[in-house]
Short mmCIF file of C-alpha atoms and ligand atoms in Angstrom, two decimals:
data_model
loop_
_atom_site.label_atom_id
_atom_site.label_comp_id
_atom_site.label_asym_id
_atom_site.label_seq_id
_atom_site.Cartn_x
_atom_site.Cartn_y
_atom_site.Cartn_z
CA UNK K 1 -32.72 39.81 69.48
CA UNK K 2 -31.53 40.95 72.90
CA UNK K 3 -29.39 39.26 74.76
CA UNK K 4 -28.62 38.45 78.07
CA UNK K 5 -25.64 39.95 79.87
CA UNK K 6 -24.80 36.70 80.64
CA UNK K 7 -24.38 36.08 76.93
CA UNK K 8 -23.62 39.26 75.78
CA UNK K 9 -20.42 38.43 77.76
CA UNK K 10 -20.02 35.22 76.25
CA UNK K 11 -19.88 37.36 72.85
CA UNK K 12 -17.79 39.57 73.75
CA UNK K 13 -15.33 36.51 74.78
CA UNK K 14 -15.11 35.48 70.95
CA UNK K 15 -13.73 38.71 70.41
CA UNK K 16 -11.21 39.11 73.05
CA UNK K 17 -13.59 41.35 75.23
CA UNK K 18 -12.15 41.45 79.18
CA UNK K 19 -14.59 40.48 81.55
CA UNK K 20 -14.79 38.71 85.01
CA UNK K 21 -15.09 35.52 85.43
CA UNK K 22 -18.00 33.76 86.31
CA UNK K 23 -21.12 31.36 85.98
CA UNK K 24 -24.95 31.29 85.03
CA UNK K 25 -27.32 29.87 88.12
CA UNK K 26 -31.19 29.44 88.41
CA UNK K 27 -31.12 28.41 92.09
CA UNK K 28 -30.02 29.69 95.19
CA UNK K 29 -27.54 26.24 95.56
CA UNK K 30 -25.77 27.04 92.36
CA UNK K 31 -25.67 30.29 93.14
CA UNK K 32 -23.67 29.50 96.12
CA UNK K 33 -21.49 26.98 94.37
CA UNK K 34 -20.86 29.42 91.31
CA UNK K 35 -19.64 31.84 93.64
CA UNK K 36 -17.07 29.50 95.48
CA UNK K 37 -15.88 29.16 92.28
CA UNK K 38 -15.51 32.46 91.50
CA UNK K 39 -13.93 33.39 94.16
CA UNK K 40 -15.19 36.00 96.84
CA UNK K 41 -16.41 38.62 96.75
CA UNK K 42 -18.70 38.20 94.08
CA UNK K 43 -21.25 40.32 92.46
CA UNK K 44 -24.60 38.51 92.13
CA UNK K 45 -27.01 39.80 89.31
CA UNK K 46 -30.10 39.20 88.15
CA UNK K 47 -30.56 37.88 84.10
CA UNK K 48 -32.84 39.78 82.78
CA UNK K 49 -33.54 41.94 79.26
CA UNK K 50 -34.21 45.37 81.19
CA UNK K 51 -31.63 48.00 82.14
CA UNK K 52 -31.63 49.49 85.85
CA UNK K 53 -31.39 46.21 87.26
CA UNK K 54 -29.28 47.81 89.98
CA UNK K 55 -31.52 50.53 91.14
CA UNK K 56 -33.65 48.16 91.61
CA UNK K 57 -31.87 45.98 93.50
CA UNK K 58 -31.32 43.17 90.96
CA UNK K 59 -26.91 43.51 91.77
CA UNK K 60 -25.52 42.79 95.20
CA UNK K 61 -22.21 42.36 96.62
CA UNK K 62 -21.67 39.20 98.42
CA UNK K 63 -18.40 38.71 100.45
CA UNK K 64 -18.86 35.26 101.26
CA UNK K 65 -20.66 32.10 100.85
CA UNK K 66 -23.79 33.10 103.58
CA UNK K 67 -24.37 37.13 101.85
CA UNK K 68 -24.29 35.11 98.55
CA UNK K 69 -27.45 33.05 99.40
CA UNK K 70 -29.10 35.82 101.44
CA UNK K 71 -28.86 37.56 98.15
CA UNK K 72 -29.73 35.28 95.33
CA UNK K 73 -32.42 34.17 97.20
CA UNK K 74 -34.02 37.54 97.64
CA UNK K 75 -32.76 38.58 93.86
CA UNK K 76 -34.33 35.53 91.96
CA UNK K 77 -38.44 35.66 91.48
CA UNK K 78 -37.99 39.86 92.20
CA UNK K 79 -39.80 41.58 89.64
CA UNK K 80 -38.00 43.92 88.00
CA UNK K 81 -40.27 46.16 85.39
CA UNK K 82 -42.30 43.21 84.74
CA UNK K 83 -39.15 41.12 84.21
CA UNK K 84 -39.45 38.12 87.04
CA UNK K 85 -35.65 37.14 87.87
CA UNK K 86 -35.45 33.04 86.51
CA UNK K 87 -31.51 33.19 86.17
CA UNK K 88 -28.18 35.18 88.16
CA UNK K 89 -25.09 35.63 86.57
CA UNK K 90 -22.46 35.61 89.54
CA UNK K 91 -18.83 36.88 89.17
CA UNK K 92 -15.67 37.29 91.11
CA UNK K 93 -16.31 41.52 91.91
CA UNK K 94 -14.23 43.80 90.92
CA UNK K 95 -12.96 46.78 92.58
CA UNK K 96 -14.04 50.17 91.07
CA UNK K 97 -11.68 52.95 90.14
CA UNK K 98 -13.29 54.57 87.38
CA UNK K 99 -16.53 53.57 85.17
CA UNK K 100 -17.10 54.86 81.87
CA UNK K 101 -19.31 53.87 78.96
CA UNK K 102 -18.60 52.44 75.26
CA UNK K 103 -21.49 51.71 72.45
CA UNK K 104 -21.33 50.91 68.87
CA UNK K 105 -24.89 51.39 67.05
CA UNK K 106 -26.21 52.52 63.87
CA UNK K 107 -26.75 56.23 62.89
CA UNK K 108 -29.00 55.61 59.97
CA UNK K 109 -29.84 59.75 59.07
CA UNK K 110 -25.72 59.66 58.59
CA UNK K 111 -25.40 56.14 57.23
CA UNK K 112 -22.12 55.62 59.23
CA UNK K 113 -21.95 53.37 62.73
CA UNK K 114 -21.71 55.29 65.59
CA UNK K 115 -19.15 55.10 68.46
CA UNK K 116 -19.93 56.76 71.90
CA UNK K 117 -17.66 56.68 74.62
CA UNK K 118 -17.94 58.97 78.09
CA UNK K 119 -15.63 58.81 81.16
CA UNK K 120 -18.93 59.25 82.92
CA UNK K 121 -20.45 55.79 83.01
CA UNK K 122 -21.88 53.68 85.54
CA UNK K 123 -25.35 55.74 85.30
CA UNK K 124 -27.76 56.03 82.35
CA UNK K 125 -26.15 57.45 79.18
CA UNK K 126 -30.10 58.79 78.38
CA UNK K 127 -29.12 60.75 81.65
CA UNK K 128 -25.78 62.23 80.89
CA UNK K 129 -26.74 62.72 77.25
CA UNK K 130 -29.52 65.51 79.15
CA UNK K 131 -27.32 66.79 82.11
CA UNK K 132 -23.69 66.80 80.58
CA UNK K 133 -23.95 66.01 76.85
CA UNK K 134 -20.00 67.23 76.33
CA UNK K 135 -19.20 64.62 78.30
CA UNK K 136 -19.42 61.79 75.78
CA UNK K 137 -17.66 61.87 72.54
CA UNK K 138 -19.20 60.80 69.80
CA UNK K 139 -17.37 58.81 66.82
CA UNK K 140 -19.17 58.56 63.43
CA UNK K 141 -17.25 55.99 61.44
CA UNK K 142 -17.39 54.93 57.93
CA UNK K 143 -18.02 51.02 57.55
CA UNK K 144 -15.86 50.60 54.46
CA UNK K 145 -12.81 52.49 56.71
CA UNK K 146 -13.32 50.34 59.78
CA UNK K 147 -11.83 51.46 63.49
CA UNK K 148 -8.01 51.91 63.27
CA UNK K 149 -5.45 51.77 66.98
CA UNK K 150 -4.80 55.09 66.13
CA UNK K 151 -8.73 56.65 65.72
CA UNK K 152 -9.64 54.70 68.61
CA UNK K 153 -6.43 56.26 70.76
CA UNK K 154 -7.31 59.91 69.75
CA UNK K 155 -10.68 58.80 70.58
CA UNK K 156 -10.08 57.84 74.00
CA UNK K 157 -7.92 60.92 74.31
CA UNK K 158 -11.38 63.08 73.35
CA UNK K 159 -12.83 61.45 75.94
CA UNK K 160 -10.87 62.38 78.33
CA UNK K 161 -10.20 58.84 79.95
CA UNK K 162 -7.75 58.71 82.69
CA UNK K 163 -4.18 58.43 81.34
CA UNK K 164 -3.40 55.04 82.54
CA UNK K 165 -6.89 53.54 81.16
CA UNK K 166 -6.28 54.92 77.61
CA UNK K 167 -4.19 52.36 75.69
CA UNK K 168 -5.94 49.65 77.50
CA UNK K 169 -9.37 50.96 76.62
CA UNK K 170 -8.48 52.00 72.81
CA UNK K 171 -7.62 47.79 72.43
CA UNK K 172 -10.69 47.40 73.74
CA UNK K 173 -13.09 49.64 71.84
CA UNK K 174 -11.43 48.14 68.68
CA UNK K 175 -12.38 44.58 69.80
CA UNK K 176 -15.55 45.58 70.62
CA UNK K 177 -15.93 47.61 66.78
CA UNK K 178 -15.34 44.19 65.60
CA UNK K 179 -18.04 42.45 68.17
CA UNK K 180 -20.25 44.81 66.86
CA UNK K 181 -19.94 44.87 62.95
CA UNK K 182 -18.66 40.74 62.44
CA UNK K 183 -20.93 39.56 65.06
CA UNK K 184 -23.72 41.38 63.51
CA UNK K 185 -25.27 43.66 66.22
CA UNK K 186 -27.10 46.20 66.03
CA UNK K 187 -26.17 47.66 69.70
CA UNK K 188 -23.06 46.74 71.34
CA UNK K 189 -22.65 48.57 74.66
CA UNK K 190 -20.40 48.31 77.57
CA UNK K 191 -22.15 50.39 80.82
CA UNK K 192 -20.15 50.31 83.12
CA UNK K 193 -16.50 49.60 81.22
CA UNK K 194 -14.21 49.85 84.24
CA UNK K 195 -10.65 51.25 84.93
CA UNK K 196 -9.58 48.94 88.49
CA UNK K 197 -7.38 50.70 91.46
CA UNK K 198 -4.77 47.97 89.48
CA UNK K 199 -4.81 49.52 86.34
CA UNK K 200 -6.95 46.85 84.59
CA UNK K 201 -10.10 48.10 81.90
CA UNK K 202 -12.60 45.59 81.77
CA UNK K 203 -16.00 45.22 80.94
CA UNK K 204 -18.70 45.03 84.04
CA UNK K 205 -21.86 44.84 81.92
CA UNK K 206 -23.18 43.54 78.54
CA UNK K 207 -25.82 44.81 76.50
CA UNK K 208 -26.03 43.32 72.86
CA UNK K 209 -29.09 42.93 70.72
CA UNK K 210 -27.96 41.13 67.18
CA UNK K 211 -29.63 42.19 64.33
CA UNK K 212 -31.94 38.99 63.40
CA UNK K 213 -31.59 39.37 59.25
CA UNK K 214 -27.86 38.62 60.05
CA UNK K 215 -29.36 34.94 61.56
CA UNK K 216 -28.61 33.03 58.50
CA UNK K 217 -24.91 33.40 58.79
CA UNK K 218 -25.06 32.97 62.92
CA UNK K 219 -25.86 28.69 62.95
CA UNK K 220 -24.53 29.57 67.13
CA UNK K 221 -27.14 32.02 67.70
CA UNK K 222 -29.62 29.54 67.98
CA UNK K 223 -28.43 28.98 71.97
CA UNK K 224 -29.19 32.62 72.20
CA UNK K 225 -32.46 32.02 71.44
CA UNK K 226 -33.38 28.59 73.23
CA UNK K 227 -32.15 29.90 76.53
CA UNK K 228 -34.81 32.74 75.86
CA UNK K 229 -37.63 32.20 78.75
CA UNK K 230 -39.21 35.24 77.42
CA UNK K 231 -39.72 34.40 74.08
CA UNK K 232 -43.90 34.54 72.74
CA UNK K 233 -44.70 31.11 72.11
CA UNK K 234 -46.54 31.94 69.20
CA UNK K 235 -43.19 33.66 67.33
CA UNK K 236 -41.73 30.51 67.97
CA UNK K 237 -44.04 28.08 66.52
CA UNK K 238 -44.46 30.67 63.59
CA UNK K 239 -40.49 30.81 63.27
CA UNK K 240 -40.61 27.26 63.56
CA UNK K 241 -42.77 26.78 60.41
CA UNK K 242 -41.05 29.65 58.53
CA UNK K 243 -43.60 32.10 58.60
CA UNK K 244 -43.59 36.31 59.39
CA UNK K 245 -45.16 36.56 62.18
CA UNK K 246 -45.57 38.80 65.18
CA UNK K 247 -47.87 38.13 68.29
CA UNK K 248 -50.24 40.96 69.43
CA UNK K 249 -52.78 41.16 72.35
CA UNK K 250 -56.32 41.10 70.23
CA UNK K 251 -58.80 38.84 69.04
CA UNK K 252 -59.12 38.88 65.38
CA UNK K 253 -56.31 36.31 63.84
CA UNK K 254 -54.90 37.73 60.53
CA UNK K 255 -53.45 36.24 57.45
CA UNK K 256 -52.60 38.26 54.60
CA UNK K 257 -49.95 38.31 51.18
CA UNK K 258 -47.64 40.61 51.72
CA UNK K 259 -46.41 42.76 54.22
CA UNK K 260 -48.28 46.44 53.06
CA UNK K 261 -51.45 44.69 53.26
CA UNK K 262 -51.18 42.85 56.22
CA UNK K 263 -50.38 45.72 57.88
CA UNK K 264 -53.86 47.81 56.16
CA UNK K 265 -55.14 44.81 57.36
CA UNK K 266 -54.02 45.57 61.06
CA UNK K 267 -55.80 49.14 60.57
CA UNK K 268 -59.03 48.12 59.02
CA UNK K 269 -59.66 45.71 61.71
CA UNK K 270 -58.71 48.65 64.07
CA UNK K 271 -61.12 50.89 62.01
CA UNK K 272 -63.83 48.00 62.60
CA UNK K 273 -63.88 48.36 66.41
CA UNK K 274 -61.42 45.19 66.80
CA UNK K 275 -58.28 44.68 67.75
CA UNK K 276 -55.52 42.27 65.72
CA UNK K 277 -54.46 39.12 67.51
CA UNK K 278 -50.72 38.60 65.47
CA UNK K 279 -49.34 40.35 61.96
CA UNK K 280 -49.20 37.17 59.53
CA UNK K 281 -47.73 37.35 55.80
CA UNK K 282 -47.62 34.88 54.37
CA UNK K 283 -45.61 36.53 51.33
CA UNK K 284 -45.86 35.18 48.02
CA UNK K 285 -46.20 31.29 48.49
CA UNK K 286 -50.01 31.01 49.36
CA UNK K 287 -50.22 27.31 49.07
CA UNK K 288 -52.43 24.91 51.15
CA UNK K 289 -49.22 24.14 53.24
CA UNK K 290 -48.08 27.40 54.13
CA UNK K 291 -51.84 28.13 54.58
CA UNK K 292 -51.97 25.23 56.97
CA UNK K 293 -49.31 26.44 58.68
CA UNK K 294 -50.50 29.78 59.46
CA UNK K 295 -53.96 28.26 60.57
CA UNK K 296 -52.48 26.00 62.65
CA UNK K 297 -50.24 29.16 64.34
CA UNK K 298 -53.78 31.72 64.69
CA UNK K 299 -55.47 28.25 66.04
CA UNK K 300 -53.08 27.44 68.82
CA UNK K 301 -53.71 31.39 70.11
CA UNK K 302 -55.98 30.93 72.72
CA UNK K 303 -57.05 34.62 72.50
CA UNK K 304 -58.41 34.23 68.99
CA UNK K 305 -62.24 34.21 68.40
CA UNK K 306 -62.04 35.01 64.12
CA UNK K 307 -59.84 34.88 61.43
CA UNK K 308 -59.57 37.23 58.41
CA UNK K 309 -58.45 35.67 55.96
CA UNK K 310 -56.95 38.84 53.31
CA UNK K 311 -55.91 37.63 49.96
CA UNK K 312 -55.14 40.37 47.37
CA UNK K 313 -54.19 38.34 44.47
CA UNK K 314 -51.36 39.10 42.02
CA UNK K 315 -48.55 36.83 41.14
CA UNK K 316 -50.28 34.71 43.71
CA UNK K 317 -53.32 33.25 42.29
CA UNK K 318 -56.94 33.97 43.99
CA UNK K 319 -57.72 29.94 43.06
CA UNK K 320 -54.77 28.40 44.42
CA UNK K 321 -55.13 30.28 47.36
CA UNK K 322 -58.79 28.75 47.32
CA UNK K 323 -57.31 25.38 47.09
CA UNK K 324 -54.83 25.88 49.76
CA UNK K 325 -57.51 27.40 52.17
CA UNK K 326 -59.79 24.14 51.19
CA UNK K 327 -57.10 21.78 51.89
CA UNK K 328 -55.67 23.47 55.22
CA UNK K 329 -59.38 23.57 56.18
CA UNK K 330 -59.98 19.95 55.80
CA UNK K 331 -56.06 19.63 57.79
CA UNK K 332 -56.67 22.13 60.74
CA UNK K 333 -59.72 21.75 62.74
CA UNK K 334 -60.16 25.40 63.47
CA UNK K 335 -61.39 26.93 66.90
CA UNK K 336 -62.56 30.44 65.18
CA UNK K 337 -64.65 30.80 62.21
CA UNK K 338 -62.76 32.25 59.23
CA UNK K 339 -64.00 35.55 57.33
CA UNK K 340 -62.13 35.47 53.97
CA UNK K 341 -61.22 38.80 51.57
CA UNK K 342 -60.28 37.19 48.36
CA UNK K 343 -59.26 39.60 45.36
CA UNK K 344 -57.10 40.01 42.15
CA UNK K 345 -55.51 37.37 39.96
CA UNK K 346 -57.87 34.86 38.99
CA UNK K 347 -60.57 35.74 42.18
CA UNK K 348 -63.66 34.44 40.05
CA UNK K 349 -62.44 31.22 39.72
CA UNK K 350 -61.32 31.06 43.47
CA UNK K 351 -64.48 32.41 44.66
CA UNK K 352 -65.90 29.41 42.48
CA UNK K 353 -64.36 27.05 44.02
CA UNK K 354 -64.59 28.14 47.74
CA UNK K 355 -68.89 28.23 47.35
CA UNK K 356 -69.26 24.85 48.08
CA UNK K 357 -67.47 25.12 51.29
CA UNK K 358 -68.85 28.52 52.44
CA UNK K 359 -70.61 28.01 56.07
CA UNK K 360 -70.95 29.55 59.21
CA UNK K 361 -67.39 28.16 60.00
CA UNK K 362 -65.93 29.87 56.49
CA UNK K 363 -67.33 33.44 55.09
CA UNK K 364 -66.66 35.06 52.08
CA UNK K 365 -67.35 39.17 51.89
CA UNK K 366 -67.21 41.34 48.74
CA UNK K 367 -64.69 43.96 50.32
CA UNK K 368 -61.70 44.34 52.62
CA UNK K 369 -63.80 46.63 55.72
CA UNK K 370 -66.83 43.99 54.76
CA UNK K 371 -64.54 41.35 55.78
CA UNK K 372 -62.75 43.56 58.86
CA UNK K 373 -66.57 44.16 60.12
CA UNK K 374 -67.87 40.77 59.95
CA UNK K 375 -64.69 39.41 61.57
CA UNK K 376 -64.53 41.89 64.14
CA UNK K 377 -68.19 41.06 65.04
CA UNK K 378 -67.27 37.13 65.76
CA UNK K 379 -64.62 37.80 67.58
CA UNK K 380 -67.14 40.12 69.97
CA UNK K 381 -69.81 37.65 69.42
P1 GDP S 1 -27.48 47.64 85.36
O1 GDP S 1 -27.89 48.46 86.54
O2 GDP S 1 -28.62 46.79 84.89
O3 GDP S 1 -26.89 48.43 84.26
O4 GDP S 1 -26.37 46.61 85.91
P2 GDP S 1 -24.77 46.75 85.94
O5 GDP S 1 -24.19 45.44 85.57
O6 GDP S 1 -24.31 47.88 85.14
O7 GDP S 1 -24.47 47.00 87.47
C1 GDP S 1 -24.93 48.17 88.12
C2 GDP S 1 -23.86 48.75 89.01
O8 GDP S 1 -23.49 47.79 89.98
C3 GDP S 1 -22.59 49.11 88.30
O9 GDP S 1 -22.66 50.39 87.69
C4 GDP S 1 -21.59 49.07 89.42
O10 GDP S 1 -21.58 50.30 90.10
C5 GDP S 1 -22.15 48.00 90.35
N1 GDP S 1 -21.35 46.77 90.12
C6 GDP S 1 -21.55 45.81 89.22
N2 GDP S 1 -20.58 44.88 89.26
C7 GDP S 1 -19.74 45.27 90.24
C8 GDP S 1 -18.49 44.75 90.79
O11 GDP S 1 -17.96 43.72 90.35
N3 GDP S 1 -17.93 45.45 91.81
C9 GDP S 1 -18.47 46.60 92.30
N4 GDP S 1 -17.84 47.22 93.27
N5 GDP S 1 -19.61 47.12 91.81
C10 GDP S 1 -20.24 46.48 90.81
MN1 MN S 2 -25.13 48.52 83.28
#
């Protein structure tokens, strides 16, 4: 999950991360009253997941209270990369000696996190990586050794920070190891991490995305997450009911056991002419509740016009996924016909017990592409 850098800061403030201070507003009034409070000038910025909001005019400078409207007016509803502006973060500004740039990430080919920190930040890293690669220093560090004071001052030293920034910034980066690996994110980065005309190193921008399989230990993510405008509504409903699920843009709804054949389910119904609507496993437990559930998730897609229904039974049983798809049926009142694939454990005795129920509304086919054909042909129907 990506965060805002409204909330990225907010993280980094749990772990003794310097920023500015400063407030969250979705109007133009509490822009205005945000930045009385923070004291001009301020910097006004738009909230959204998207880098380059300031090319693109989405961070202005406002020295008092009139520049501040002028410019979260004009900032909020701009469109930046498909990204409409709903919410400004506005701080006290800061004056600009130096920017540099700090990430932590994973470097899975080495299996170590990895550290990279330039005294050339303010502009794209992608960019300086391509027109002055020497110019950031990478660290690859071993998770069971940690960040150490002393690797993070040579570190600094390698990167040739200015003199008076270096002790400051070496605090920092260790605070920031320990944003990264005990608040569970996959990318912690700090672009630009400034060095004031006063001496001070702070950070000027937040970019965190947690890693989601870390969730179950992170009960305060789930503010993260509600303050999300951009979230698919689907995911959440699906999250909601516990399923694994992932929205897509076509029209054949898919259930399926287990991850490797809900995804050959994806490319059949590609390989049929159609186009998937979501990814849906529904894993081991193919009971008439979790079946209800994902029915209830495909039906609430208005884009949906079929459902293929993919059942390869092993531990699961082919019959009491029958009896789940019977009962969900008679729960759900479904806006798409349903093509099912039922095969494995026990499929003659499922197959048995669906024929009664088979319709125009509910289809069974002999093979996987039978299935992906027949769905695919509803859903164009
Ligand atoms: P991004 O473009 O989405 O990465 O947004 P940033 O938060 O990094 O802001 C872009 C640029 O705006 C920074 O690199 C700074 O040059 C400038 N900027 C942001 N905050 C301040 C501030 O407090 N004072 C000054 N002088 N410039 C700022
Ligand atoms: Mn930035």
């Amino acid at each position: 999950m990506d965060l805002y850098e409204y909330q990225g800061k907010q993280y980094f403030a749990r772990f003794g991360i310097p920023t500015s201070p400063g407030g969250v507003a979705d109007t133009v009034d509490e822009a205005v009253a945000q930045a009385d409070a923070a004291g001009y000038p301020v910097v006004i910025k738009a909230q959204v997941k998207v880098g380059g909001r300031g090319k693109a005019g989405g961070v202005k400078l406002a020295a008092d209270a009139d520049e501040a409207r002028l410019h979260a007016g004009n900032i909020l509803g701009l469109d930046i990369k498909g990204h409409v502006v709903r919410r400004l973060w506005v701080e006290h500004a800061s004056d600009i000696a130096k920017e540099y740039y700090a990430s932590f990430t994973l470097d899975r080919p080495n299996k170590t996190h990895l550290g990279m920190l330039s005294a050339e930040g303010g502009v794209e890293i992608e960019e300086v990586a391509v027109t002055n690669p020497d110019a950031i220093a990478m660290l690859h560090i071993n998770p069971i050794d940690g960040l150490d004071e002393e690797t993070a001052r040579s570190w600094v030293d390698r990167a040739d920070l200015d003199p008076e920034a270096r002790a400051q910034a070496a605090t920092l980066l260790v605070r920031l190891y320990h944003c990264y690996v005990e608040g569970d994110c996959d990318l912690a980065e700090i672009n630009p991490l400034i060095l004031t005309p006063e001496g001070k190193v702070h950070a000027l921008d937040a970019k965190v995305t947690l890693d989601e399989n870390a969730s179950y230990r992170h009960p305060e993510w789930e503010e993260f997450a509600a303050d999300d405008a951009d979230v698919d509504v689907r995911e959440k409903m699906a999250k909601e009911k516990g399923l694994n699920y992932i929205g897509l843009s076509g029209s054949v709804g898919i259930i399926a056991n287990g991850a490797g054949l809900a995804m050959s389910t994806l490319d059949v119904v590609t390989q049929a002419g159609g186009e998937a609507a979501n990814f849906l496993d529904i894993g081991g437990g193919a009971n008439a509740d979790v079946m209800a559930a994902a029915l209830e998730v495909i039906n609430a897609d208005p884009a949906v016009r079929a459902i293929f229904v993919n059942i390869f039974g092993g531990i699961t049983r082919v019959d009491e996924v029958a009896k789940g798809i019977i009962e969900a049926m008679g729960r759900v009142k479904l806006n798409s016909p349903v093509v099912m694939r039922l095969d494995g454990t026990n499929a003659v005795e499922g197959r048995k017990l669906l024929a009664d129920h088979l319709s125009d509304r509910l289809i069974a086919e002999p093979t996987m592409l039978d299935a992906a054909r027949h769905a695919v042909a509803l859903a164009k129907a």
